[in-house]
Tab-separated table of C-alpha atoms in Angstrom:
chain	number	residue	atom	x	y	z
A	115	UNK	CA	-0.052	-0.206	0.112
A	116	UNK	CA	2.641	2.518	1.164
A	117	UNK	CA	3.977	1.572	-2.476
A	118	UNK	CA	1.220	2.135	-4.564
A	119	UNK	CA	0.673	5.798	-2.444
A	120	UNK	CA	4.371	6.893	-3.357
A	121	UNK	CA	4.220	5.737	-6.566
A	122	UNK	CA	0.465	7.833	-7.048
A	123	UNK	CA	2.770	10.794	-5.432
A	124	UNK	CA	6.015	10.896	-7.709
A	125	UNK	CA	3.368	10.243	-10.531
A	126	UNK	CA	1.235	13.547	-9.601
A	127	UNK	CA	4.475	15.767	-8.619
A	128	UNK	CA	5.927	15.107	-12.377
A	129	UNK	CA	2.630	15.742	-14.067
A	130	UNK	CA	2.305	18.903	-12.451
A	131	UNK	CA	5.677	19.882	-13.088
A	132	UNK	CA	5.082	19.314	-17.010
A	133	UNK	CA	2.126	20.701	-17.295
A	134	UNK	CA	3.451	23.972	-15.672
A	135	UNK	CA	6.451	23.510	-17.661
A	136	UNK	CA	4.855	23.446	-20.809
A	137	UNK	CA	2.850	26.583	-19.669
A	138	UNK	CA	5.896	28.590	-19.583
A	139	UNK	CA	7.132	26.628	-22.862
A	140	UNK	CA	4.477	28.782	-25.020
A	141	UNK	CA	4.344	32.122	-23.799
A	142	UNK	CA	6.162	33.252	-26.371
A	143	UNK	CA	3.824	35.226	-28.570
A	144	UNK	CA	3.787	34.321	-32.503
A	145	UNK	CA	2.918	37.741	-34.989
A	146	UNK	CA	0.478	36.280	-37.571
A	147	UNK	CA	1.313	38.402	-40.860
A	148	UNK	CA	-1.294	38.015	-43.798
A	149	UNK	CA	-0.784	39.933	-47.005
A	150	UNK	CA	-2.936	42.304	-49.067
A	151	UNK	CA	-1.816	44.386	-52.253
A	152	UNK	CA	1.375	44.345	-51.356
A	153	UNK	CA	1.056	45.688	-47.599
A	154	UNK	CA	1.430	43.490	-44.529
A	155	UNK	CA	-0.980	43.461	-42.112
A	156	UNK	CA	0.360	41.712	-38.782
A	157	UNK	CA	-1.457	41.053	-35.125
A	158	UNK	CA	1.546	43.117	-33.088
A	159	UNK	CA	0.438	46.477	-35.217
A	160	UNK	CA	-2.538	48.224	-33.985
A	161	UNK	CA	-5.399	48.644	-36.204
A	162	UNK	CA	-4.493	52.410	-37.379
A	163	UNK	CA	-1.223	50.633	-37.879
A	164	UNK	CA	-2.518	48.180	-40.226
A	165	UNK	CA	-4.903	50.396	-42.409
A	166	UNK	CA	-2.373	52.871	-42.455
A	167	UNK	CA	0.495	50.156	-44.192
A	168	UNK	CA	-2.353	49.607	-46.601
A	169	UNK	CA	-2.520	51.751	-49.674
A	170	UNK	CA	-5.735	50.425	-50.703
A	171	UNK	CA	-7.150	51.324	-47.292
A	172	UNK	CA	-5.706	55.225	-47.273
A	173	UNK	CA	-9.389	56.788	-46.421
A	174	UNK	CA	-10.187	54.748	-44.042
A	175	UNK	CA	-6.841	54.759	-42.011
A	176	UNK	CA	-7.524	58.983	-42.727
A	177	UNK	CA	-11.453	58.651	-40.941
A	178	UNK	CA	-9.967	56.235	-37.683
A	179	UNK	CA	-7.256	58.486	-36.889
A	180	UNK	CA	-9.784	61.375	-36.199
A	181	UNK	CA	-11.298	59.905	-33.765
A	182	UNK	CA	-10.157	59.040	-30.349
A	183	UNK	CA	-10.847	56.063	-28.636
A	184	UNK	CA	-12.970	54.008	-31.605
A	185	UNK	CA	-13.247	50.814	-29.237
A	186	UNK	CA	-14.693	52.100	-26.037
A	187	UNK	CA	-14.279	49.235	-23.186
A	188	UNK	CA	-14.035	46.532	-26.002
A	189	UNK	CA	-10.854	44.619	-25.852
A	190	UNK	CA	-11.242	42.606	-28.557
A	191	UNK	CA	-13.263	44.236	-31.973
A	192	UNK	CA	-13.845	42.640	-35.549
A	193	UNK	CA	-13.830	45.667	-38.159
A	194	UNK	CA	-15.284	45.635	-41.605
A	195	UNK	CA	-12.942	48.296	-42.898
A	196	UNK	CA	-13.890	49.578	-46.475
A	197	UNK	CA	-11.895	49.690	-49.226
A	198	UNK	CA	-11.144	53.077	-51.020
A	199	UNK	CA	-13.611	51.995	-53.598
A	200	UNK	CA	-16.188	52.014	-51.236
A	201	UNK	CA	-16.152	55.927	-51.536
A	202	UNK	CA	-16.004	55.949	-55.553
A	203	UNK	CA	-19.478	56.492	-55.811
A	204	UNK	CA	-19.332	59.779	-53.756
A	205	UNK	CA	-18.466	63.104	-55.591
A	206	UNK	CA	-15.402	64.991	-54.317
A	207	UNK	CA	-18.284	67.363	-52.717
A	208	UNK	CA	-20.327	64.170	-50.888
A	209	UNK	CA	-16.868	63.187	-49.951
A	210	UNK	CA	-15.576	66.112	-48.408
A	211	UNK	CA	-18.896	66.816	-46.267
A	212	UNK	CA	-19.212	62.942	-45.146
A	213	UNK	CA	-15.311	63.068	-44.057
A	214	UNK	CA	-15.896	66.768	-41.869
A	215	UNK	CA	-19.130	65.831	-40.109
A	216	UNK	CA	-17.803	63.579	-37.046
A	217	UNK	CA	-20.801	62.872	-35.384
A	218	UNK	CA	-21.703	60.623	-38.499
A	219	UNK	CA	-18.537	59.554	-38.819
A	220	UNK	CA	-18.194	58.309	-35.440
A	221	UNK	CA	-21.462	56.320	-35.601
A	222	UNK	CA	-20.337	55.089	-39.134
A	223	UNK	CA	-17.356	53.534	-37.718
A	224	UNK	CA	-19.308	51.888	-34.802
A	225	UNK	CA	-21.314	50.951	-37.140
A	226	UNK	CA	-18.742	48.553	-38.824
A	227	UNK	CA	-17.355	47.220	-35.669
A	228	UNK	CA	-18.478	43.776	-33.589
A	229	UNK	CA	-17.156	43.366	-30.329
A	230	UNK	CA	-14.942	40.379	-30.124
A	231	UNK	CA	-13.239	38.277	-32.355
A	232	UNK	CA	-15.321	37.216	-35.490
A	233	UNK	CA	-13.549	35.245	-38.456
A	234	UNK	CA	-14.521	34.716	-41.855
A	235	UNK	CA	-15.597	30.596	-40.391
A	236	UNK	CA	-17.424	32.413	-37.643
A	237	UNK	CA	-19.599	34.417	-39.857
A	238	UNK	CA	-20.353	31.813	-42.354
A	239	UNK	CA	-21.485	29.052	-39.488
A	240	UNK	CA	-24.059	32.403	-38.002
A	241	UNK	CA	-25.664	32.672	-41.492
A	242	UNK	CA	-25.572	29.327	-41.828
A	243	UNK	CA	-27.478	28.874	-38.270
A	244	UNK	CA	-29.210	31.734	-39.285
A	245	UNK	CA	-31.357	30.431	-41.927
A	246	UNK	CA	-29.291	32.360	-44.619
A	247	UNK	CA	-29.277	35.831	-42.696
A	248	UNK	CA	-27.211	36.485	-39.338
A	249	UNK	CA	-27.579	39.760	-37.246
A	250	UNK	CA	-24.433	40.818	-35.771
A	251	UNK	CA	-24.564	43.604	-32.841
A	252	UNK	CA	-22.271	46.475	-33.537
A	253	UNK	CA	-20.676	49.108	-31.502
A	254	UNK	CA	-22.873	51.776	-32.554
A	255	UNK	CA	-25.573	49.253	-31.029
A	256	UNK	CA	-27.609	48.813	-34.304
A	257	UNK	CA	-27.965	45.035	-36.110
A	258	UNK	CA	-25.476	44.873	-38.726
A	259	UNK	CA	-26.896	42.008	-41.133
A	260	UNK	CA	-24.880	39.453	-43.272
A	261	UNK	CA	-26.024	36.640	-45.837
A	262	UNK	CA	-23.964	34.685	-48.288
A	263	UNK	CA	-24.450	35.553	-52.455
A	264	UNK	CA	-22.688	32.852	-54.247
A	265	UNK	CA	-19.698	32.233	-52.192
A	266	UNK	CA	-19.291	35.707	-51.096
A	267	UNK	CA	-20.465	37.374	-48.023
A	268	UNK	CA	-22.673	40.436	-48.304
A	269	UNK	CA	-23.093	42.834	-45.459
A	270	UNK	CA	-26.352	44.657	-45.170
A	271	UNK	CA	-28.300	47.526	-43.471
A	272	UNK	CA	-31.697	48.870	-42.784
A	273	UNK	CA	-31.716	50.901	-46.016
A	274	UNK	CA	-30.586	47.138	-48.343
A	275	UNK	CA	-27.085	49.355	-48.948
A	276	UNK	CA	-24.194	46.703	-49.344
A	277	UNK	CA	-20.579	45.938	-48.590
A	278	UNK	CA	-19.170	42.783	-49.752
A	279	UNK	CA	-16.241	41.177	-48.128
A	280	UNK	CA	-12.887	41.187	-50.642
A	281	UNK	CA	-10.195	39.740	-48.254
A	282	UNK	CA	-10.972	38.500	-45.092
A	283	UNK	CA	-9.183	37.282	-41.171
A	284	UNK	CA	-6.644	39.801	-40.592
A	285	UNK	CA	-5.401	39.849	-37.246
A	286	UNK	CA	-5.172	43.589	-35.387
A	287	UNK	CA	-3.652	43.618	-31.892
A	288	UNK	CA	-7.291	43.684	-30.674
A	289	UNK	CA	-9.330	41.408	-33.056
A	290	UNK	CA	-10.091	40.938	-36.388
A	291	UNK	CA	-10.027	42.946	-39.379
A	292	UNK	CA	-12.435	41.834	-42.868
A	293	UNK	CA	-11.843	44.544	-46.183
A	294	UNK	CA	-15.417	45.487	-47.734
A	295	UNK	CA	-16.012	46.837	-51.076
A	296	UNK	CA	-19.123	49.519	-50.487
A	297	UNK	CA	-20.494	51.525	-47.650
A	298	UNK	CA	-23.160	50.089	-44.904
A	299	UNK	CA	-24.445	52.760	-42.358
A	300	UNK	CA	-26.645	53.106	-39.457
A	301	UNK	CA	-29.830	54.593	-39.072
A	302	UNK	CA	-30.853	57.898	-39.041
A	303	UNK	CA	-32.905	57.410	-36.157
A	304	UNK	CA	-29.938	58.612	-33.378
C-alpha cells in the first residue's frame, strides 16, 4: 500500500511539473501576418497601423485616425474596413462633407465594428444557423446583417446598402479585420 501511495505521489508531481513547464514553454507570442495588395497586416500592429500600411485602405485610415478611442471599453473588436473603392461613388463634394461630419463618422465607424473576434468561418456559421441571414450587434448599438450571395459574404444595413467581403481574417492587436467593398450605414434615427 505504501509503495502504491509513493508511486501515485511521484506520478502527480511529475505530471504537474510537466504541465507547468508547458505553460511557460509556449508563452512567446507568435505574430500572425497576412498580405493584401503588397501590404503586410500583422497581429502585432494596432488597427490604425495596419490601415495606414495599406494603400487600398488610405481613406479608411484617415477616418479612423481622426477618431479617438474608437473601441470604447471593448478589448477585442472585429472591424469591417471599407476599401478606397467603397468611396468612389461619392463626388468630391460629398466625400468632403462626409469626412467633416465627425459625429456621423463615429457612428459609421462603430457600425462597421462588432465586439469580439469574428473570423470568416464564424460569420458563415452564423449565417447558416440563421437560415441564410445573420445579424451582429455593432458598437453603434445597431444590428449589421450578413448573408451569402454565391460564395461571397455580403453585409447589409436597414436601407439595403451592401458591402461585400473582399478579403478576410486579418489580425490586428485587438481583434480581426475584414476588408469590404461598399458602405453600410447606421440608421438615421440616432
